[in-house]
mmCIF file of C-alpha atoms in Angstrom:
data_model
loop_
_atom_site.group_PDB
_atom_site.id
_atom_site.type_symbol
_atom_site.label_atom_id
_atom_site.label_comp_id
_atom_site.label_asym_id
_atom_site.label_seq_id
_atom_site.Cartn_x
_atom_site.Cartn_y
_atom_site.Cartn_z
ATOM 1 C CA MET A 1 41.992 -8.779 31.374
ATOM 2 C CA LEU A 2 41.187 -5.124 30.790
ATOM 3 C CA GLU A 3 37.502 -4.277 30.586
ATOM 4 C CA ALA A 4 36.356 -0.821 29.630
ATOM 5 C CA ALA A 5 32.752 0.173 30.112
ATOM 6 C CA LEU A 6 31.370 2.838 27.880
ATOM 7 C CA SER A 7 28.211 4.671 28.822
ATOM 8 C CA VAL A 8 26.364 6.671 26.209
ATOM 9 C CA ASN A 9 24.065 9.539 27.031
ATOM 10 C CA ARG A 10 21.951 10.818 24.140
ATOM 11 C CA ALA A 11 21.274 14.524 24.354
ATOM 12 C CA ASP A 12 18.936 16.450 22.090
ATOM 13 C CA ASP A 13 21.721 17.910 19.979
ATOM 14 C CA GLY A 14 24.342 15.222 20.167
ATOM 15 C CA VAL A 15 25.739 12.170 21.819
ATOM 16 C CA VAL A 16 27.890 12.257 24.917
ATOM 17 C CA ALA A 17 30.087 9.224 25.498
ATOM 18 C CA LYS A 18 32.090 8.589 28.640
ATOM 19 C CA ASP A 19 34.647 5.872 29.177
ATOM 20 C CA SER A 20 34.413 4.587 32.760
ATOM 21 C CA ASP A 21 38.197 4.110 32.895
ATOM 22 C CA ASP A 22 38.762 7.719 31.937
ATOM 23 C CA ASP A 23 37.512 10.977 33.373
ATOM 24 C CA ASP A 24 37.501 12.645 29.947
ATOM 25 C CA GLU A 25 34.121 13.210 28.388
ATOM 26 C CA VAL A 26 33.851 13.128 24.622
ATOM 27 C CA SER A 27 31.038 14.954 22.903
ATOM 28 C CA VAL A 28 30.053 13.975 19.392
ATOM 29 C CA ASN A 29 27.526 16.135 17.611
ATOM 30 C CA VAL A 30 25.095 14.155 15.529
ATOM 31 C CA ASP A 31 23.445 16.134 12.796
ATOM 32 C CA ARG A 32 19.879 14.948 13.064
ATOM 33 C CA ASP A 33 18.525 15.487 9.595
ATOM 34 C CA HIS A 34 14.843 14.896 9.384
ATOM 35 C CA PHE A 35 15.072 12.923 6.156
ATOM 36 C CA MET A 36 13.986 9.743 7.932
ATOM 37 C CA ASP A 37 11.073 11.599 9.537
ATOM 38 C CA GLU A 38 10.108 12.795 6.076
ATOM 39 C CA PHE A 39 10.513 9.257 4.738
ATOM 40 C CA PHE A 40 8.270 7.806 7.449
ATOM 41 C CA GLU A 41 5.645 10.473 6.731
ATOM 42 C CA GLN A 42 5.749 9.354 3.107
ATOM 43 C CA VAL A 43 5.442 5.709 4.208
ATOM 44 C CA GLU A 44 2.388 6.544 6.327
ATOM 45 C CA GLU A 45 0.841 8.437 3.416
ATOM 46 C CA ILE A 46 1.360 5.453 1.102
ATOM 47 C CA ARG A 47 0.019 3.073 3.751
ATOM 48 C CA GLY A 48 -3.062 5.303 4.053
ATOM 49 C CA PHE A 49 -3.566 5.198 0.284
ATOM 50 C CA ILE A 50 -3.269 1.400 0.278
ATOM 51 C CA ASP A 51 -5.779 1.161 3.143
ATOM 52 C CA LYS A 52 -8.128 3.447 1.200
ATOM 53 C CA ILE A 53 -7.849 1.173 -1.848
ATOM 54 C CA SER A 54 -8.566 -1.849 0.348
ATOM 55 C CA GLU A 55 -11.680 -0.187 1.787
ATOM 56 C CA ASN A 56 -12.825 0.756 -1.713
ATOM 57 C CA VAL A 57 -12.307 -2.834 -2.903
ATOM 58 C CA GLU A 58 -14.600 -4.042 -0.113
ATOM 59 C CA GLU A 59 -17.185 -1.444 -1.139
ATOM 60 C CA VAL A 60 -16.856 -2.556 -4.786
ATOM 61 C CA LYS A 61 -17.618 -6.121 -3.664
ATOM 62 C CA ARG A 62 -20.773 -4.890 -1.923
ATOM 63 C CA LYS A 63 -21.843 -2.929 -5.017
ATOM 64 C CA HIS A 64 -21.221 -5.960 -7.236
ATOM 65 C CA SER A 65 -23.404 -8.107 -4.989
ATOM 66 C CA ALA A 66 -26.142 -5.471 -4.947
ATOM 67 C CA ILE A 67 -26.093 -5.173 -8.737
ATOM 68 C CA LEU A 68 -26.176 -8.935 -9.268
ATOM 69 C CA ALA A 69 -28.903 -9.472 -6.663
ATOM 70 C CA ALA A 70 -31.244 -6.885 -8.156
ATOM 71 C CA PRO A 71 -33.487 -7.891 -11.071
ATOM 72 C CA ASN A 72 -33.071 -4.385 -12.484
ATOM 73 C CA PRO A 73 -29.918 -2.808 -11.051
ATOM 74 C CA ASP A 74 -30.224 0.771 -9.880
ATOM 75 C CA GLU A 75 -28.397 3.327 -12.061
ATOM 76 C CA LYS A 76 -27.231 5.130 -8.925
ATOM 77 C CA THR A 77 -25.499 1.959 -7.709
ATOM 78 C CA LYS A 78 -23.798 1.542 -11.076
ATOM 79 C CA GLU A 79 -22.600 5.173 -10.985
ATOM 80 C CA GLU A 80 -21.283 4.722 -7.438
ATOM 81 C CA LEU A 81 -19.457 1.594 -8.609
ATOM 82 C CA GLU A 82 -17.866 3.533 -11.471
ATOM 83 C CA GLU A 83 -16.795 6.298 -9.069
ATOM 84 C CA LEU A 84 -15.222 3.743 -6.726
ATOM 85 C CA MET A 85 -13.352 2.095 -9.587
ATOM 86 C CA THR A 86 -12.106 5.480 -10.824
ATOM 87 C CA ASP A 87 -10.981 6.359 -7.294
ATOM 88 C CA ILE A 88 -9.145 3.034 -6.964
ATOM 89 C CA LYS A 89 -7.392 3.655 -10.281
ATOM 90 C CA LYS A 90 -6.308 7.195 -9.320
ATOM 91 C CA THR A 91 -5.128 6.151 -5.867
ATOM 92 C CA ALA A 92 -3.259 3.148 -7.286
ATOM 93 C CA ASN A 93 -1.446 5.458 -9.713
ATOM 94 C CA LYS A 94 -0.418 7.713 -6.802
ATOM 95 C CA VAL A 95 0.896 4.716 -4.871
ATOM 96 C CA ARG A 96 2.813 3.409 -7.908
ATOM 97 C CA SER A 97 4.376 6.830 -8.424
ATOM 98 C CA LYS A 98 5.411 7.205 -4.784
ATOM 99 C CA LEU A 99 6.800 3.658 -4.595
ATOM 100 C CA LYS A 100 8.768 4.287 -7.798
ATOM 101 C CA SER A 101 10.181 7.486 -6.280
ATOM 102 C CA ILE A 102 11.329 5.611 -3.173
ATOM 103 C CA GLU A 103 12.816 2.862 -5.340
ATOM 104 C CA GLN A 104 14.786 5.426 -7.356
ATOM 105 C CA SER A 105 16.165 7.087 -4.215
ATOM 106 C CA ILE A 106 17.225 3.672 -2.901
ATOM 107 C CA GLU A 107 18.937 2.833 -6.208
ATOM 108 C CA GLN A 108 20.657 6.225 -6.183
ATOM 109 C CA GLU A 109 22.038 5.609 -2.692
ATOM 110 C CA GLU A 110 23.108 2.086 -3.614
ATOM 111 C CA GLY A 111 24.881 3.562 -6.646
ATOM 112 C CA GLN A 112 26.904 5.713 -4.259
ATOM 113 C CA ASN A 113 27.877 2.519 -2.415
ATOM 114 C CA ARG A 114 26.272 3.672 0.801
ATOM 115 C CA SER A 115 25.308 0.933 3.171
ATOM 116 C CA SER A 116 23.588 2.245 6.244
ATOM 117 C CA ALA A 117 20.864 1.274 8.644
ATOM 118 C CA ASP A 118 18.693 4.013 7.132
ATOM 119 C CA LEU A 119 19.078 2.474 3.681
ATOM 120 C CA ARG A 120 18.148 -0.980 4.991
ATOM 121 C CA ILE A 121 15.111 0.511 6.741
ATOM 122 C CA ARG A 122 14.004 2.243 3.545
ATOM 123 C CA LYS A 123 14.483 -0.961 1.532
ATOM 124 C CA THR A 124 12.436 -2.958 4.034
ATOM 125 C CA GLN A 125 9.660 -0.372 4.151
ATOM 126 C CA HIS A 126 9.584 -0.170 0.347
ATOM 127 C CA SER A 127 9.424 -3.949 0.070
ATOM 128 C CA THR A 128 6.640 -4.193 2.650
ATOM 129 C CA LEU A 129 4.576 -1.433 1.045
ATOM 130 C CA SER A 130 5.077 -2.916 -2.421
ATOM 131 C CA ARG A 131 3.976 -6.349 -1.245
ATOM 132 C CA LYS A 132 0.911 -4.914 0.505
ATOM 133 C CA PHE A 133 0.025 -2.887 -2.600
ATOM 134 C CA VAL A 134 0.347 -5.947 -4.850
ATOM 135 C CA GLU A 135 -1.877 -7.949 -2.479
ATOM 136 C CA VAL A 136 -4.592 -5.278 -2.468
ATOM 137 C CA MET A 137 -4.486 -4.829 -6.242
ATOM 138 C CA SER A 138 -4.549 -8.610 -6.762
ATOM 139 C CA GLU A 139 -7.640 -8.773 -4.581
ATOM 140 C CA TYR A 140 -9.203 -5.992 -6.662
ATOM 141 C CA ASN A 141 -8.393 -7.796 -9.913
ATOM 142 C CA GLY A 142 -9.824 -11.015 -8.476
ATOM 143 C CA THR A 143 -12.965 -9.141 -7.504
ATOM 144 C CA GLN A 144 -13.291 -7.791 -11.040
ATOM 145 C CA THR A 145 -12.760 -11.235 -12.561
ATOM 146 C CA ASP A 146 -15.290 -12.807 -10.198
ATOM 147 C CA TYR A 147 -17.837 -10.112 -11.073
ATOM 148 C CA ARG A 148 -17.346 -10.666 -14.811
ATOM 149 C CA GLU A 149 -17.829 -14.414 -14.385
ATOM 150 C CA ARG A 150 -20.947 -13.894 -12.286
ATOM 151 C CA CYS A 151 -22.323 -11.479 -14.902
ATOM 152 C CA LYS A 152 -21.660 -14.026 -17.658
ATOM 153 C CA GLY A 153 -23.468 -16.676 -15.630
ATOM 154 C CA ARG A 154 -26.412 -14.374 -15.110
ATOM 155 C CA ILE A 155 -26.617 -13.563 -18.823
ATOM 156 C CA GLN A 156 -26.412 -17.269 -19.725
ATOM 157 C CA ARG A 157 -29.240 -18.078 -17.314
ATOM 158 C CA GLN A 158 -31.336 -15.277 -18.805
ATOM 159 C CA LEU A 159 -30.664 -16.604 -22.317
ATOM 160 C CA GLU A 160 -31.629 -20.131 -21.271
ATOM 161 C CA ILE A 161 -34.821 -18.826 -19.697
ATOM 162 C CA SER A 162 -35.668 -16.817 -22.806
ATOM 163 C CA LYS A 163 -35.006 -19.869 -25.044
ATOM 164 C CA CYS A 164 -37.254 -22.005 -22.857
ATOM 165 C CA LEU A 165 -39.895 -19.301 -22.899
ATOM 166 C CA LYS A 166 -39.634 -19.018 -26.682
ATOM 167 C CA LEU A 167 -40.010 -22.800 -27.092
ATOM 168 C CA PHE A 168 -42.910 -22.817 -24.667
ATOM 169 C CA LEU A 169 -44.727 -20.065 -26.576
ATOM 170 C CA GLU A 170 -44.314 -21.820 -29.950
#
């Protein structure tokens, strides 16, 4: 049985392959475009935006608790809450835009019937970022819903107290 061993030596500018059965050395130049480097920079930027949203959601939760715990909520706290919510909205729009851009480039490459490792990597990264973004935004929406329900409960308690007080005074 004939066995040929192939050793590959990666150089900075190309790949050098040598067949152990042969003394000939074959040099293959690999054009190392930095499109994947650029893609991974974009991924890190998006991941940073998603992390920022997550941190802001946690801060929103703290502001909600502070507002609900105070008998007379501080206007400054309410303004800070509004700023956080505006920041979340702006950052979420950036993330949506960037994810849509990646999705379009993936669809464009798929339309050209290209199937490469780079394409699979981009699809996986896009899927992971999208899932993480949806999770963070779902948590934010849940936080908002919880806050609304807690505010309703607080208002109902205040109304009950005022009704009792009114009956007591009559």
